[in-house]
mmCIF file of C-alpha atoms in Angstrom:
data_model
loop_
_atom_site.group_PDB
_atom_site.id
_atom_site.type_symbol
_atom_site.label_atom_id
_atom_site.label_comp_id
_atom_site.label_asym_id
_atom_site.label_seq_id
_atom_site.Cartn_x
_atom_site.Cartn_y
_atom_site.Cartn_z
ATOM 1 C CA UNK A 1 42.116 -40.091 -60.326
ATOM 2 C CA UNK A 2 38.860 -40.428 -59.288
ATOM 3 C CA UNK A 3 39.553 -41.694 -55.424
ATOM 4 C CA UNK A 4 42.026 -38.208 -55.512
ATOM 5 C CA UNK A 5 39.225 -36.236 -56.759
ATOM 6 C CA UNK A 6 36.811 -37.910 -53.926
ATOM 7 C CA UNK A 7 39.663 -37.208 -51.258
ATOM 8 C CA UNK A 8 40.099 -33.540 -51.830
ATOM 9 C CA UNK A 9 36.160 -33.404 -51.960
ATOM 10 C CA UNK A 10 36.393 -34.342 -48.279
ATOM 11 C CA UNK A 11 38.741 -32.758 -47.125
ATOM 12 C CA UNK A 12 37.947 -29.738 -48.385
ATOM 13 C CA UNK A 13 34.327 -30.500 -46.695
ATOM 14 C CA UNK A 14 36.024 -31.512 -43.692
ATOM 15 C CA UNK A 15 37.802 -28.036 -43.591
ATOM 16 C CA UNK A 16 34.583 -25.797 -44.690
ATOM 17 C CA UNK A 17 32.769 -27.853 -41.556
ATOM 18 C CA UNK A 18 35.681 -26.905 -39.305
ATOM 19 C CA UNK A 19 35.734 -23.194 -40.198
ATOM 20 C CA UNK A 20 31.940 -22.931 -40.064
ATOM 21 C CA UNK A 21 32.249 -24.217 -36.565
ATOM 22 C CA UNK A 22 31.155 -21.809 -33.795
ATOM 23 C CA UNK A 23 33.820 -21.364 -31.373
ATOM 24 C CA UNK A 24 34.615 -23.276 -28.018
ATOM 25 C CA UNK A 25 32.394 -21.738 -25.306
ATOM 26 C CA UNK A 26 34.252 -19.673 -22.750
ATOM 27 C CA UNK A 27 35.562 -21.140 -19.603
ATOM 28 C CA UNK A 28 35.023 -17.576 -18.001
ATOM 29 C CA UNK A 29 32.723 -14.369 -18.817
ATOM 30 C CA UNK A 30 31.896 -11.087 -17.468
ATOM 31 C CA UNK A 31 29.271 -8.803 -18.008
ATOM 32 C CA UNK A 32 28.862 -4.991 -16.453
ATOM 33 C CA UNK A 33 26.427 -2.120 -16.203
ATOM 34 C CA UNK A 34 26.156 0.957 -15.213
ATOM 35 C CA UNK A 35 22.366 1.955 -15.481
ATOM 36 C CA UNK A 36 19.585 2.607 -18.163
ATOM 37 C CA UNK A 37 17.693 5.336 -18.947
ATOM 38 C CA UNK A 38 16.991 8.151 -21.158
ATOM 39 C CA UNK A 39 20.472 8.049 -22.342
ATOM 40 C CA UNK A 40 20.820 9.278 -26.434
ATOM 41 C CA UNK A 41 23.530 10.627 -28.741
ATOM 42 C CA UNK A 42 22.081 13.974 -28.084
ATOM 43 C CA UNK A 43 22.687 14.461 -24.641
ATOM 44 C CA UNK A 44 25.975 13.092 -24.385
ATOM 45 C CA UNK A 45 29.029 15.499 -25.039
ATOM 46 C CA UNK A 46 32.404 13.537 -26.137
ATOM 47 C CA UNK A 47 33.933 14.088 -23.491
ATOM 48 C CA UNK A 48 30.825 12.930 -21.349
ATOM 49 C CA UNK A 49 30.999 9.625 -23.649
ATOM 50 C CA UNK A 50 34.674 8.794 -23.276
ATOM 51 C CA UNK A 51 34.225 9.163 -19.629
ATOM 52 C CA UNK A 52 31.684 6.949 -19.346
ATOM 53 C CA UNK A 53 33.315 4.143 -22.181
ATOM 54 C CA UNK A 54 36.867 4.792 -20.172
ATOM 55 C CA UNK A 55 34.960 3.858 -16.734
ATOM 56 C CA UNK A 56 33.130 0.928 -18.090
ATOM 57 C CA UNK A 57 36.533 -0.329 -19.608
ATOM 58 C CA UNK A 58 38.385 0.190 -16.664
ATOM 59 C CA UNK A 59 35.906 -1.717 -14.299
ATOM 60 C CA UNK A 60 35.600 -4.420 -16.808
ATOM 61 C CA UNK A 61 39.113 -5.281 -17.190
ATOM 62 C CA UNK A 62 39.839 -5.560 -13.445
ATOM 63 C CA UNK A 63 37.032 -8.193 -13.514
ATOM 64 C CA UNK A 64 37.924 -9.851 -16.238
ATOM 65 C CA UNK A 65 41.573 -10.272 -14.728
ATOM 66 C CA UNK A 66 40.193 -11.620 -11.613
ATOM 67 C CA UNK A 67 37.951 -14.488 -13.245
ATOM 68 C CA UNK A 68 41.450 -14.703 -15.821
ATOM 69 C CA UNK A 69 43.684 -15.488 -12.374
ATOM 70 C CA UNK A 70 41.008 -18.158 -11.556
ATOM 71 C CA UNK A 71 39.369 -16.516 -9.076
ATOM 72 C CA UNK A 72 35.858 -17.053 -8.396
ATOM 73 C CA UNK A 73 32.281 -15.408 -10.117
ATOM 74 C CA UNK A 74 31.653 -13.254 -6.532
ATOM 75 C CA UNK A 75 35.008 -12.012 -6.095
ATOM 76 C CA UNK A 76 34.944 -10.453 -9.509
ATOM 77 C CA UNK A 77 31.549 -8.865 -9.102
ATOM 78 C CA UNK A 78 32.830 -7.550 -5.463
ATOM 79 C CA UNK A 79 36.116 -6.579 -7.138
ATOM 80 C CA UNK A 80 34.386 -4.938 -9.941
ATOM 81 C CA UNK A 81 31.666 -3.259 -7.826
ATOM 82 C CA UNK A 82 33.720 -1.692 -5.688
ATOM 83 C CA UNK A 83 34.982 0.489 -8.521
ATOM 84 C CA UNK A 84 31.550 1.279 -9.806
ATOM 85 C CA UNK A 85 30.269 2.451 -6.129
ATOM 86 C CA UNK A 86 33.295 4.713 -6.066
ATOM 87 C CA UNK A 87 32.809 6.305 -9.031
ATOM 88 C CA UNK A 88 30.724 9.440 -8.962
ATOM 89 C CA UNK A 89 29.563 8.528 -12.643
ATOM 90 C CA UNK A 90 27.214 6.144 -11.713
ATOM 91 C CA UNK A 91 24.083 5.864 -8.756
ATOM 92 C CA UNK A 92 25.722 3.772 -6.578
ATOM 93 C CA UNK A 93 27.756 4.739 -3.856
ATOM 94 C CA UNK A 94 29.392 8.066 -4.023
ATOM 95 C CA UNK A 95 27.657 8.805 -7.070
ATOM 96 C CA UNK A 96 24.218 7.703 -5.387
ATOM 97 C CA UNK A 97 21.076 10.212 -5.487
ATOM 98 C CA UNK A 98 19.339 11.605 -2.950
ATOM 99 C CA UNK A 99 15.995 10.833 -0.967
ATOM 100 C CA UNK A 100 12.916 13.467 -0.219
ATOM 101 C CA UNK A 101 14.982 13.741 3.030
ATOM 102 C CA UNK A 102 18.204 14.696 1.801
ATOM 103 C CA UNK A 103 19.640 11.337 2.772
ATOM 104 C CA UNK A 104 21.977 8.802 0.405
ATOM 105 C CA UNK A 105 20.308 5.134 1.304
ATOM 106 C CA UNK A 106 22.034 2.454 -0.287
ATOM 107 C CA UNK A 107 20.975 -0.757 -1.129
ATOM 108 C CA UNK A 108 23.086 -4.127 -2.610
ATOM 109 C CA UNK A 109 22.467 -7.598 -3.131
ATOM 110 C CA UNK A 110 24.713 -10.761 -4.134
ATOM 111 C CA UNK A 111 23.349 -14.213 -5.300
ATOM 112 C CA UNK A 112 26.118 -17.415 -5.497
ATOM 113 C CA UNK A 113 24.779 -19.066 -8.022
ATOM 114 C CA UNK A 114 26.485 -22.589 -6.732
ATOM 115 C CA UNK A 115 24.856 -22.676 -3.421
ATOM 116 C CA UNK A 116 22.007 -20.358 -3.559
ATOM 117 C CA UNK A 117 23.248 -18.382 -1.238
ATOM 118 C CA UNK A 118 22.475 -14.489 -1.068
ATOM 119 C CA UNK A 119 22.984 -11.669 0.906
ATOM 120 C CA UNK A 120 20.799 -8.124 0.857
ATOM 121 C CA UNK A 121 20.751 -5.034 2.219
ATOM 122 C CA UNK A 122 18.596 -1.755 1.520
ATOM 123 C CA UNK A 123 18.999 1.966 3.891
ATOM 124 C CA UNK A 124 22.591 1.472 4.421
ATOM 125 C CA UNK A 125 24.066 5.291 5.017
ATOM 126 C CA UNK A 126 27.432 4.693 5.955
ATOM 127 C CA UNK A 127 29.545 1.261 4.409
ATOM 128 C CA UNK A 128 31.804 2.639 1.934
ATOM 129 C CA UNK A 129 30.462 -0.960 0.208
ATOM 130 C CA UNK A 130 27.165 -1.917 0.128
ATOM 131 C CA UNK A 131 28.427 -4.724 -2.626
ATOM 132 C CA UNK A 132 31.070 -5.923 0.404
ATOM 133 C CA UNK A 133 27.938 -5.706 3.468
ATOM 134 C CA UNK A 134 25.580 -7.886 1.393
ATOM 135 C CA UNK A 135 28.069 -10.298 0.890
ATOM 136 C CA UNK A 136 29.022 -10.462 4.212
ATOM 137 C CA UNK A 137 25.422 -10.673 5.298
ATOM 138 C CA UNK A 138 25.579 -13.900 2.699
ATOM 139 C CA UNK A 139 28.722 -15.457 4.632
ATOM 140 C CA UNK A 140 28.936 -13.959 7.648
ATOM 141 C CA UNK A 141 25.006 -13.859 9.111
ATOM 142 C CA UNK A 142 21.617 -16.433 8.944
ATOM 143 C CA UNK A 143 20.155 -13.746 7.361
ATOM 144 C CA UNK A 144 19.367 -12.962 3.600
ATOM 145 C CA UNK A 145 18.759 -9.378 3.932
ATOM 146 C CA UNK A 146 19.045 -6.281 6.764
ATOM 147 C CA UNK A 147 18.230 -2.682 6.322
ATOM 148 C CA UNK A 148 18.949 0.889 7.621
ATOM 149 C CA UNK A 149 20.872 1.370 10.747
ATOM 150 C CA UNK A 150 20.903 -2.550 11.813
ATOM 151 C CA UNK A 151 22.655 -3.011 8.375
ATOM 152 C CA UNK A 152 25.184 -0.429 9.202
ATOM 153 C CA UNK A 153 25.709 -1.559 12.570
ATOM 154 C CA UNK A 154 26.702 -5.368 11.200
ATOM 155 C CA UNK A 155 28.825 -3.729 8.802
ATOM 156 C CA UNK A 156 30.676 -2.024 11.505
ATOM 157 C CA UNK A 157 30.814 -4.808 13.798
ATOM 158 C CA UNK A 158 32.268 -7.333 10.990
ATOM 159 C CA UNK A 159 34.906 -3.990 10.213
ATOM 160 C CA UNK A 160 34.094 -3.348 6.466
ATOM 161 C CA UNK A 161 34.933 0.754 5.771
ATOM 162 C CA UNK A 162 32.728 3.092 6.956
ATOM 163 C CA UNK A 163 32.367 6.383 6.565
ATOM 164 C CA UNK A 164 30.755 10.141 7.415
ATOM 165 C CA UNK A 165 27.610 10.271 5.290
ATOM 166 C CA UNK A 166 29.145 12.923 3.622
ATOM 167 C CA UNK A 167 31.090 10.999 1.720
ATOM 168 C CA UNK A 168 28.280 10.482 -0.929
ATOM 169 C CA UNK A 169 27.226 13.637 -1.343
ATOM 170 C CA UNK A 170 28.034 15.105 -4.850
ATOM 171 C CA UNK A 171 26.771 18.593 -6.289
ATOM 172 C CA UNK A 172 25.008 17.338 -9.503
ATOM 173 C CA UNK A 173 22.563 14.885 -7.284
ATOM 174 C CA UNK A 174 22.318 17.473 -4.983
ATOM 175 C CA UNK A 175 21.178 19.969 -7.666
ATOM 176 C CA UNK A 176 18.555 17.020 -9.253
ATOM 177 C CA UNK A 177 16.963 16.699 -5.735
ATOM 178 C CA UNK A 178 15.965 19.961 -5.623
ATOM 179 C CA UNK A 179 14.778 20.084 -9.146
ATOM 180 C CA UNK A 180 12.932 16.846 -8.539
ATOM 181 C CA UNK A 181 11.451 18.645 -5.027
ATOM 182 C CA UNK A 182 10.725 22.121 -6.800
ATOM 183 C CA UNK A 183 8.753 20.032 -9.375
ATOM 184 C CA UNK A 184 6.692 18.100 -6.688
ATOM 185 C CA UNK A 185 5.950 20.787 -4.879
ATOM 186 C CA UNK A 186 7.829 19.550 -1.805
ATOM 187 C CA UNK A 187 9.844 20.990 0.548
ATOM 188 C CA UNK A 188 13.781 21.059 0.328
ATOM 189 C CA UNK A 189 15.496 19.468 3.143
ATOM 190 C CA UNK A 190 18.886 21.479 4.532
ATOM 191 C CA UNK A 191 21.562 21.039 2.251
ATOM 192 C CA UNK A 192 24.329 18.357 4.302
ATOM 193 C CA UNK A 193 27.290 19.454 5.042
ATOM 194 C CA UNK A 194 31.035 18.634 4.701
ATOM 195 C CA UNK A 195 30.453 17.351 0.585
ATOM 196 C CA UNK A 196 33.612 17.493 -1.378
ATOM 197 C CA UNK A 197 33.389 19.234 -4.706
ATOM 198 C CA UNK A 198 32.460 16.489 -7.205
ATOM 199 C CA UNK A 199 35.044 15.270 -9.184
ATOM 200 C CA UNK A 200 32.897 14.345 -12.024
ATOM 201 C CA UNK A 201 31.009 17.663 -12.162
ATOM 202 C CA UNK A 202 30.610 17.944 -15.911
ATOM 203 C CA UNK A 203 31.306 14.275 -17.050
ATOM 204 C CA UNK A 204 28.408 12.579 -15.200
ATOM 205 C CA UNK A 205 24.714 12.533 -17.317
ATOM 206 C CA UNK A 206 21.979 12.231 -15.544
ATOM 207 C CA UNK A 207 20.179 8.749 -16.880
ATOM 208 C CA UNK A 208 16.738 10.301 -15.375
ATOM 209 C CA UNK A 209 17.333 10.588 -12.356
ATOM 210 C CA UNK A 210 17.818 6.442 -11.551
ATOM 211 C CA UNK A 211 20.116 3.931 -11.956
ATOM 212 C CA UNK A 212 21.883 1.376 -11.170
ATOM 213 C CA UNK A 213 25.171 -0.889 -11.486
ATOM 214 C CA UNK A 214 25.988 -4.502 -11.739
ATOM 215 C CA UNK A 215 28.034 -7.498 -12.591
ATOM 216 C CA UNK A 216 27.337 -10.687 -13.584
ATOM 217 C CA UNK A 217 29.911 -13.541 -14.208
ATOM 218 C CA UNK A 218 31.186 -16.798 -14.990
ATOM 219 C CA UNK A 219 34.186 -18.082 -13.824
ATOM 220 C CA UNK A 220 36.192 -21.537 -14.486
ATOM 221 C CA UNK A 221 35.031 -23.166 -12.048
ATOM 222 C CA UNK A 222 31.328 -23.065 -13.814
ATOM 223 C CA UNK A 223 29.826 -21.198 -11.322
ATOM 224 C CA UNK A 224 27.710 -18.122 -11.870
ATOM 225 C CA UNK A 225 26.848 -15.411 -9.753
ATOM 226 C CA UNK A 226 24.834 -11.818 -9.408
ATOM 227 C CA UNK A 227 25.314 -8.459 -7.754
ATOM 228 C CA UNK A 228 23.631 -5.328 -8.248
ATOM 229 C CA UNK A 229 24.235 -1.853 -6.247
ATOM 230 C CA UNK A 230 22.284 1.135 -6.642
ATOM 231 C CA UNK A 231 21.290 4.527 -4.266
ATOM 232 C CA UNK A 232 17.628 4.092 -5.816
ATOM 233 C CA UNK A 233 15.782 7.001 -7.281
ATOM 234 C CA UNK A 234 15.937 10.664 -6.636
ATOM 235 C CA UNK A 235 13.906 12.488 -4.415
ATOM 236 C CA UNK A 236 12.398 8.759 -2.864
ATOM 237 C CA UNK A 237 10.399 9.030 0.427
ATOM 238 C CA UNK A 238 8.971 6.639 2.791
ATOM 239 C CA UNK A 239 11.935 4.132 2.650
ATOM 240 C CA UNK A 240 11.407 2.946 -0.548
ATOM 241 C CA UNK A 241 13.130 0.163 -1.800
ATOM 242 C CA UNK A 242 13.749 -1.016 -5.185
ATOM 243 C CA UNK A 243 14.476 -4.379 -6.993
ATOM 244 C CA UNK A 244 18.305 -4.061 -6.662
ATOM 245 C CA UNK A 245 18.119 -5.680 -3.165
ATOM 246 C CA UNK A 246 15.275 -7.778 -3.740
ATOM 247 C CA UNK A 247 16.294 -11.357 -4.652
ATOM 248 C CA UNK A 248 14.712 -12.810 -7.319
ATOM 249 C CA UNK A 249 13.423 -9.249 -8.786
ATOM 250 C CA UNK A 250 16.592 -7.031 -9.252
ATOM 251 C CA UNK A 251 19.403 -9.952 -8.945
ATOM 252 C CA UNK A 252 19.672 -13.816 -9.245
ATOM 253 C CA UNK A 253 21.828 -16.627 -10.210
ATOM 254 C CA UNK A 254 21.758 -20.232 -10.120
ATOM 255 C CA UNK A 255 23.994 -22.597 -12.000
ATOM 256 C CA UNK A 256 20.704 -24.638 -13.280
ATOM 257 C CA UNK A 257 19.809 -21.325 -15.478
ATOM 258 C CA UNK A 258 21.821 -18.031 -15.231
ATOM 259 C CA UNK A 259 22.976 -15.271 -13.495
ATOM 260 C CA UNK A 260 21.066 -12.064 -14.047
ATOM 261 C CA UNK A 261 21.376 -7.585 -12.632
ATOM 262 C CA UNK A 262 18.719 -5.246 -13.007
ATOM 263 C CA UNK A 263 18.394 -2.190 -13.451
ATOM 264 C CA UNK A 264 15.646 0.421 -14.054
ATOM 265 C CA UNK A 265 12.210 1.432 -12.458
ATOM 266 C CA UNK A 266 12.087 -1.074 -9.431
ATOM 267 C CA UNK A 267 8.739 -1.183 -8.945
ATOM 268 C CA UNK A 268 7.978 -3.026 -12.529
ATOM 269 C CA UNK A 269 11.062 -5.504 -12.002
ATOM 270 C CA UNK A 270 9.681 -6.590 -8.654
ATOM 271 C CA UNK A 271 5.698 -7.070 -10.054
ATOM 272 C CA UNK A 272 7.340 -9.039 -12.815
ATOM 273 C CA UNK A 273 10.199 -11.005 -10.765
ATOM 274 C CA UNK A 274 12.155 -10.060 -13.716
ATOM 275 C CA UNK A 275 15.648 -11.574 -12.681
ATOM 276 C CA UNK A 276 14.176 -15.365 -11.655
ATOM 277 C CA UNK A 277 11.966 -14.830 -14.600
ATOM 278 C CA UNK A 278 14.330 -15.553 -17.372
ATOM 279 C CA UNK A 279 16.516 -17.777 -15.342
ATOM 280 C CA UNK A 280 13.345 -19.703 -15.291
ATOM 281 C CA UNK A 281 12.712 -19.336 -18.862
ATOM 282 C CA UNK A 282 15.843 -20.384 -19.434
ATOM 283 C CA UNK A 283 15.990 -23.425 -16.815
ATOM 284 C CA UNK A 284 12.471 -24.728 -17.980
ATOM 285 C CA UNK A 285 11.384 -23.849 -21.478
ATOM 286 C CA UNK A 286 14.997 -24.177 -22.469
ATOM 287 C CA UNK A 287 15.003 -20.810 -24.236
ATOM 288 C CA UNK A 288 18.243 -18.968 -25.364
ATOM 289 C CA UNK A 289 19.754 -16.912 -22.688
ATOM 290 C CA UNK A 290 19.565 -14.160 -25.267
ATOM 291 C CA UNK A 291 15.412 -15.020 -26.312
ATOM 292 C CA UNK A 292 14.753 -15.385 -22.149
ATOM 293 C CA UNK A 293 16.459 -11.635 -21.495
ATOM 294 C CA UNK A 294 14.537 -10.311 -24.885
ATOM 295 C CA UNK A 295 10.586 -12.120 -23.359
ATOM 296 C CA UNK A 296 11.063 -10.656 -20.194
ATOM 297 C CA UNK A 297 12.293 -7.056 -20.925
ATOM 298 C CA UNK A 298 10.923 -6.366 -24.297
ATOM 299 C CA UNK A 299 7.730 -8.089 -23.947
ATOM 300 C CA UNK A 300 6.386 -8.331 -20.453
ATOM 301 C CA UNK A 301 7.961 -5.467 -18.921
ATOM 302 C CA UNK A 302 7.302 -3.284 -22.013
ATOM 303 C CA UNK A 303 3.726 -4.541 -21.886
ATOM 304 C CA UNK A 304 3.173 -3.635 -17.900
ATOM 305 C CA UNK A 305 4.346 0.095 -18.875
ATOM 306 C CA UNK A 306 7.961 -0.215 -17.071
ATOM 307 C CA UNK A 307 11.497 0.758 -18.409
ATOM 308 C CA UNK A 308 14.960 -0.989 -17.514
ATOM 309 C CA UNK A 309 16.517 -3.407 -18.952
ATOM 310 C CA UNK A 310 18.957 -6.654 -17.696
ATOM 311 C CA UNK A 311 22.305 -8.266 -18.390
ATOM 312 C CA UNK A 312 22.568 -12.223 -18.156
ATOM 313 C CA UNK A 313 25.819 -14.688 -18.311
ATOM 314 C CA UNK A 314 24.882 -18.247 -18.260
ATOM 315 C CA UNK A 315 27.334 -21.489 -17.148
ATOM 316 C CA UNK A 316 27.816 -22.431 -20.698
ATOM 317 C CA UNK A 317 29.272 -19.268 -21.776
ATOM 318 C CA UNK A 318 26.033 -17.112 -23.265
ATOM 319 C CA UNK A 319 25.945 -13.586 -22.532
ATOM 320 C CA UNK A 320 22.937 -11.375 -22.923
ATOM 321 C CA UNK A 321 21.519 -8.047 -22.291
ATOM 322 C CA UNK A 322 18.478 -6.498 -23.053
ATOM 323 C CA UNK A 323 16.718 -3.017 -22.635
ATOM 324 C CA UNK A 324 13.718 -0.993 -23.647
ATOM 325 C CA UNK A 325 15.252 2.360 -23.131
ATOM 326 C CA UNK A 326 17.341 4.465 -25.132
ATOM 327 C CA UNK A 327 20.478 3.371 -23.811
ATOM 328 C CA UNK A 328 22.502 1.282 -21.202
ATOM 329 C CA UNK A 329 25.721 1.822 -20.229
ATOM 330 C CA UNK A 330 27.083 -1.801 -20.565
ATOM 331 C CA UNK A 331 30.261 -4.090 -20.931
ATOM 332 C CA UNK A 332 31.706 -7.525 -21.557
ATOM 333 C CA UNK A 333 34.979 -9.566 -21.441
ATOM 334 C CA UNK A 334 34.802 -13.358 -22.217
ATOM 335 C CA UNK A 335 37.941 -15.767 -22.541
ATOM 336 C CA UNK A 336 38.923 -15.973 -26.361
ATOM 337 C CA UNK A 337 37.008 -12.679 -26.980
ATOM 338 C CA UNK A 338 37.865 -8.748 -27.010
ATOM 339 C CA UNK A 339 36.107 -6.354 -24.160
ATOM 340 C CA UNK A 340 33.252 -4.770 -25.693
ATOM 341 C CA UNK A 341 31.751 -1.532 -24.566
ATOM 342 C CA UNK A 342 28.314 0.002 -25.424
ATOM 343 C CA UNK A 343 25.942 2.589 -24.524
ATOM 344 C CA UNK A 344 23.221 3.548 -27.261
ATOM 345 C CA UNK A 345 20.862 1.227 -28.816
ATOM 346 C CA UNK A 346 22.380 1.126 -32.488
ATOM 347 C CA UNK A 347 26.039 -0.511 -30.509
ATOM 348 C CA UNK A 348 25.889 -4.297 -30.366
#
């Protein structure tokens, strides 16, 4: 009686073990966002929301089914990108903002986290894909980064879309330019011409007048990787570039640590190399990918007076994100786990 008694004691410990278990780590994980800013409950009409929850879903799941069909960390960030940078929702792109000038100037990076590789490019005015040109800079060139015209002229040369400047142009940036201008006290360039009407006129918010997208992922293979895309901040002058482009500041990955996008006031995020920074904190104080993200962006960056915030995917299946403004749009998909889709800072 008593060796029964004994034996259902263990099992049953066996079985409250088992259940208490955390679950297997993924073999493949994607993380997406679409900017951060000054982005609240308030501002947001529902239809505004479900636009923005519908696009991050949409993106997400073509990712996802990329890195589910065994395809590798960089094609589902290209794959996924592309989407985002034709989406007039989001700063990248078509939906990119305006400089002083009355210009769109792109910029893109892509880190392999496998090889170290990366590929950069900042001033780019007329690749459809600025995600696609800093790849190809990555595989195709010596070179880690190229800007303006030269950029565009690679592009060209290794046939990736281009098109008429024109093609970014969209009212509602058009319209924040020359608030941002009126404001400053500066002059307001000739308005371009040839825009199409903008198909998002009355969905898109405008996150304060920044932003950014990216993807991070992991894919079965156990390689990581980066990119980030953005058309920088409104009303910009002097060909200033941000973090997005900027290895090590607005993008990084390395399969020793993580795989980390930026997004937020550039400046800040370069001072602070904010993407190698918790990839290092991760890869030599052995911190939580999770604790790393939280250091860097609620702690030092908060401290130093700047605003953004990162997400992070690591090569044992962790995914992070972090922020110090009201809201990020954001998204994940992991094998063995639903999509998840959040914007305000009471969402998981």
């Amino acid at each position: 009686m008593r060796v029964l008694t004994l034996a259902a004691a263990i099992a049953t410990l066996m079985t409250s073990q088992a259940q208490a278990a955390p679950p297997p780590a993924p073999k493949w994980a994607i993380v997406v966002h679409g900017g951060a800013g000054v982005i609240e409950r308030s501002q947001l009409t529902p239809e505004q929301e479900k636009a923005y929850r519908a696009a991050m879903t949409r993106v997400t799941e073509v990712g996802a089914k990329v890195l589910k069909d065994g395809g590798s960390a960089m094609d589902a960030i290209e794959a996924t990108i592309h989407l985002l940078e034709d989406d007039p929702l989001f700063n990248a792109g078509r939906g990119a903002v305006f400089t002083a000038e009355g210009r769109n100037e792109l910029d893109a990076a892509m880190m392999d986290g496998r090889s170290l590789k990366a590929g950069a490019v900042a001033g780019v005015t007329r690749t459809r894909h600025p995600i696609s040109l800093a790849r190809v800079v990555m595989e195709k060139s010596p070179h880690v980064m190229l800007i303006g015209p030269g950029a565009d002229a690679f592009s060209k040369a290794q046939g990736l879309e281009q098109v008429d400047p024109s093609y970014f142009f969209t009212e509602r940036r058009w319209k924040s330019l020359e608030s941002f201008l009126k404001a400053n006290n500066l002059p307001i360039p000739p308005k371009p011409a040839g825009g199409a009407p903008d198909p998002a006129q009355g969905l898109a918010h405008d996150e304060g007048k920044k932003g950014t997208v990216g993807v991070v992922a992991l894919d079965s293979h156990g390689d990581v990787a980066a990119g980030t895309s953005t058309g920088g901040t409104t009303g910009k002058r002097w060909g200033r570039v941000g973090d997005a482009p900027i290895i090590g500041a607005g993008t990084y990955a390395s399969n020793t640590s993580c795989a980390v996008s930026a997004t937020g006031t550039g400046e800040y995020f370069i001072r602070l190399t904010v993407a190698r920074e918790v990839c290092a904190l991760v890869e030599l104080k052995g911190m939580s990918l999770q604790a790393a993200a939280d250091q860097v962006i609620q702690k030092q960056l908060t401290a130093l007076g700047g605003d953004g915030g990162v997400i992070a995917v690591a090569p044992d299946g962790q995914i992070a994100w972090s922020y110090n403004t009201s809201g990020m749009y954001r998204a994940s998909a992991a094998e063995g786990r639903p999509l998840t889709v959040g914007i305000y800072k009471d969402e998981p």
